[in-house]
XYZ file of C-alpha atoms in Angstrom:
198
model
C -0.170 -0.267 -0.057
C 1.540 3.662 -0.299
C -0.248 6.355 1.243
C 0.818 9.750 0.479
C -0.775 13.434 0.381
C -2.743 14.844 -1.234
C -5.854 14.712 -3.832
C -8.513 12.400 -2.547
C -7.461 9.365 -4.762
C -7.784 5.870 -4.468
C -5.818 3.864 -7.479
C -4.107 0.280 -8.138
C -2.095 -0.398 -11.428
C -1.446 -0.085 -14.509
C 0.477 3.463 -13.692
C 3.295 3.179 -15.187
C 4.510 3.025 -19.089
C 7.051 2.359 -21.749
C 9.742 4.578 -22.010
C 9.040 4.352 -26.144
C 5.926 5.640 -27.362
C 4.614 6.544 -23.777
C 2.583 3.119 -24.026
C 0.654 2.309 -21.275
C 1.284 -1.496 -19.408
C -0.980 -3.491 -20.011
C -4.423 -3.677 -18.335
C -5.110 -6.366 -15.828
C -7.785 -8.858 -16.593
C -11.220 -8.020 -16.092
C -11.617 -10.852 -13.258
C -9.083 -8.872 -11.595
C -10.331 -5.727 -12.284
C -13.670 -6.706 -10.832
C -11.864 -7.774 -7.900
C -9.925 -4.108 -7.542
C -13.304 -2.588 -7.826
C -15.091 -5.223 -5.615
C -12.428 -4.559 -2.720
C -12.258 -0.692 -3.600
C -15.663 -0.504 -2.388
C -15.176 -2.037 1.131
C -12.120 -0.506 1.400
C -13.320 3.073 0.865
C -16.048 1.945 3.074
C -13.669 1.537 5.778
C -12.281 5.025 5.179
C -15.528 6.481 5.009
C -16.560 5.034 8.258
C -14.000 7.508 10.554
C -16.188 10.863 9.675
C -18.249 10.400 6.526
C -15.495 11.800 3.783
C -15.889 10.046 0.848
C -13.431 9.160 -2.496
C -15.017 10.348 -5.543
C -16.006 8.088 -8.470
C -13.967 9.541 -10.652
C -10.796 9.733 -8.517
C -10.837 6.099 -8.432
C -9.631 3.278 -10.584
C -6.460 2.210 -12.502
C -3.692 5.054 -11.992
C -3.658 5.876 -16.086
C -7.547 6.132 -15.852
C -7.398 9.029 -12.827
C -4.925 10.862 -12.692
C -1.955 10.214 -15.129
C 0.819 7.684 -16.439
C 3.984 8.210 -14.651
C 7.413 6.634 -14.712
C 6.301 3.671 -12.562
C 6.025 3.209 -8.753
C 6.072 0.281 -6.143
C 2.794 -1.214 -6.771
C 3.470 -1.554 -10.499
C 6.769 -3.216 -9.865
C 5.298 -5.415 -7.606
C 2.004 -6.151 -9.698
C 4.140 -7.099 -12.862
C 6.846 -8.207 -11.482
C 5.657 -10.509 -8.701
C 2.084 -10.315 -8.720
C 1.435 -8.672 -5.733
C -1.407 -6.126 -5.713
C -0.866 -2.671 -4.631
C -3.269 -0.012 -4.055
C -2.578 3.637 -3.785
C -4.001 6.205 -1.240
C -4.179 9.833 -1.818
C -4.963 11.220 1.246
C -6.979 14.541 1.871
C -10.240 13.897 0.510
C -12.524 17.219 0.495
C -15.075 18.240 3.108
C -18.844 18.406 2.650
C -19.502 21.581 5.000
C -23.360 21.150 5.787
C -23.593 24.938 6.549
C -22.829 25.797 2.955
C -23.746 23.116 0.979
C -20.361 23.014 -1.019
C -16.903 20.968 -0.201
C -13.686 22.058 0.943
C -10.465 21.163 -0.047
C -8.193 20.447 3.062
C -5.037 21.123 1.293
C -1.665 19.796 1.017
C -0.335 21.105 4.641
C -3.807 21.135 6.636
C -3.351 22.167 10.507
C -2.546 19.616 12.823
C -6.018 18.964 13.968
C -7.081 18.334 10.190
C -4.144 16.004 9.698
C -4.881 13.642 12.483
C -8.676 13.840 11.246
C -7.095 12.458 7.938
C -4.405 9.941 9.360
C -7.359 8.413 11.338
C -9.550 7.710 8.374
C -6.968 6.618 5.916
C -5.654 4.634 8.495
C -9.111 3.040 8.796
C -8.700 2.370 4.712
C -5.317 0.916 5.491
C -6.797 -1.801 8.165
C -9.879 -2.516 5.207
C -6.814 -2.996 2.839
C -5.238 -5.687 5.257
C -9.043 -7.163 5.973
C -9.082 -7.879 1.788
C -5.613 -9.409 1.691
C -6.122 -11.952 4.613
C -9.393 -12.545 2.758
C -8.031 -13.619 -0.385
C -7.911 -17.741 0.188
C -4.048 -18.728 -0.161
C -3.012 -20.530 -3.053
C -0.649 -23.954 -2.112
C 0.268 -26.345 -4.738
C 1.843 -29.647 -3.483
C 4.005 -31.081 -6.185
C 5.169 -34.755 -6.508
C 6.675 -36.827 -8.537
C 8.997 -35.493 -11.577
C 8.622 -36.335 -14.632
C 10.151 -36.102 -18.419
C 7.826 -35.363 -20.990
C 7.908 -37.367 -24.488
C 9.811 -33.918 -25.724
C 12.623 -34.221 -23.079
C 11.568 -31.178 -21.016
C 11.173 -31.798 -17.198
C 7.817 -31.448 -15.986
C 5.794 -31.896 -12.500
C 2.944 -33.972 -11.647
C 0.421 -32.802 -9.173
C 0.600 -35.532 -6.264
C -3.222 -34.668 -5.832
C -5.671 -32.808 -7.278
C -6.701 -29.041 -6.660
C -9.749 -28.033 -4.762
C -11.783 -25.674 -3.704
C -12.196 -25.236 0.114
C -14.525 -22.930 2.276
C -16.262 -19.834 0.659
C -14.288 -16.591 1.956
C -15.222 -13.029 2.948
C -14.106 -12.041 -0.461
C -16.039 -14.625 -2.788
C -18.911 -13.625 -0.263
C -18.259 -9.797 -0.830
C -17.903 -10.400 -4.871
C -21.292 -12.673 -4.548
C -23.562 -10.297 -2.472
C -21.921 -6.686 -2.385
C -20.353 -4.474 -0.200
C -23.586 -2.519 0.997
C -25.280 -6.224 2.060
C -22.243 -7.852 3.377
C -21.724 -4.872 5.601
C -25.635 -5.246 6.846
C -25.468 -9.049 7.651
C -22.370 -9.809 8.398
C -19.907 -9.319 11.828
C -16.354 -8.931 10.189
C -13.909 -10.785 13.120
C -10.244 -12.193 12.809
C -9.630 -15.617 12.976
C -6.756 -17.875 12.435
C -7.035 -18.929 9.024
C -7.510 -14.617 8.019
C -10.421 -12.790 8.082
C -13.926 -14.183 7.227
C -17.025 -13.076 7.254
C -19.992 -14.589 9.673
C -23.716 -14.377 10.265
C-alpha cells in the first residue's frame, strides 16, 4: 500500500508506461479488475466510517485512468514482476460543509487537527486493505514426482488434484455486494484469516 498527500484518490496498477511511445503497461484482466472494484468499495467504505468523507468515483480506479501515467511506482513493480496487488491512497478528500452546502479542499499542509483526522480515516482504509488481503484464500500446490515428457522437457505432476475450500469473505463480498454484506455479517479475525460470519 502506498499512502501520500494530497488529492483524495484511490488507485491501482497500471500507472506506468513503456518509455518508447509512452505506451501504458497492459491492463489487468477483467476478473482482476472486477476484484479491484469490489475490494475498493469495501476499503473506501472503511475510510468513510471515521467521519463520513468519501473518495469520488472519478478519483477511483487504475492510475492511468484517474490521474496520469508516470514513470512507474512500487505498485507497478510488485504487480508486474511479482503478482502482488498494490493500492495507492492519496489522503485529503474534500470535506462537505453542511452550512454552505459545498465541499472544502483540505490542502497539502492542513492544520494539525485536520491532519490527524485524515490520518485516522485513512488508517481505517489501510486496515480495510489488510482485511481484503487476509480474506484472499491462499494458493498452494503440492507437487509430487518429477517426470519427463515425450519432448524431453522436465515436468511436474501434482500429488493431488486441486480443490476449492470454504468460501471466504472475499467471495461472499463479490457475490452479494459490499452494502449487503456489511449489513448482514460481522467482520472478525480468525486463525486462517478474516472471514465473514453471520
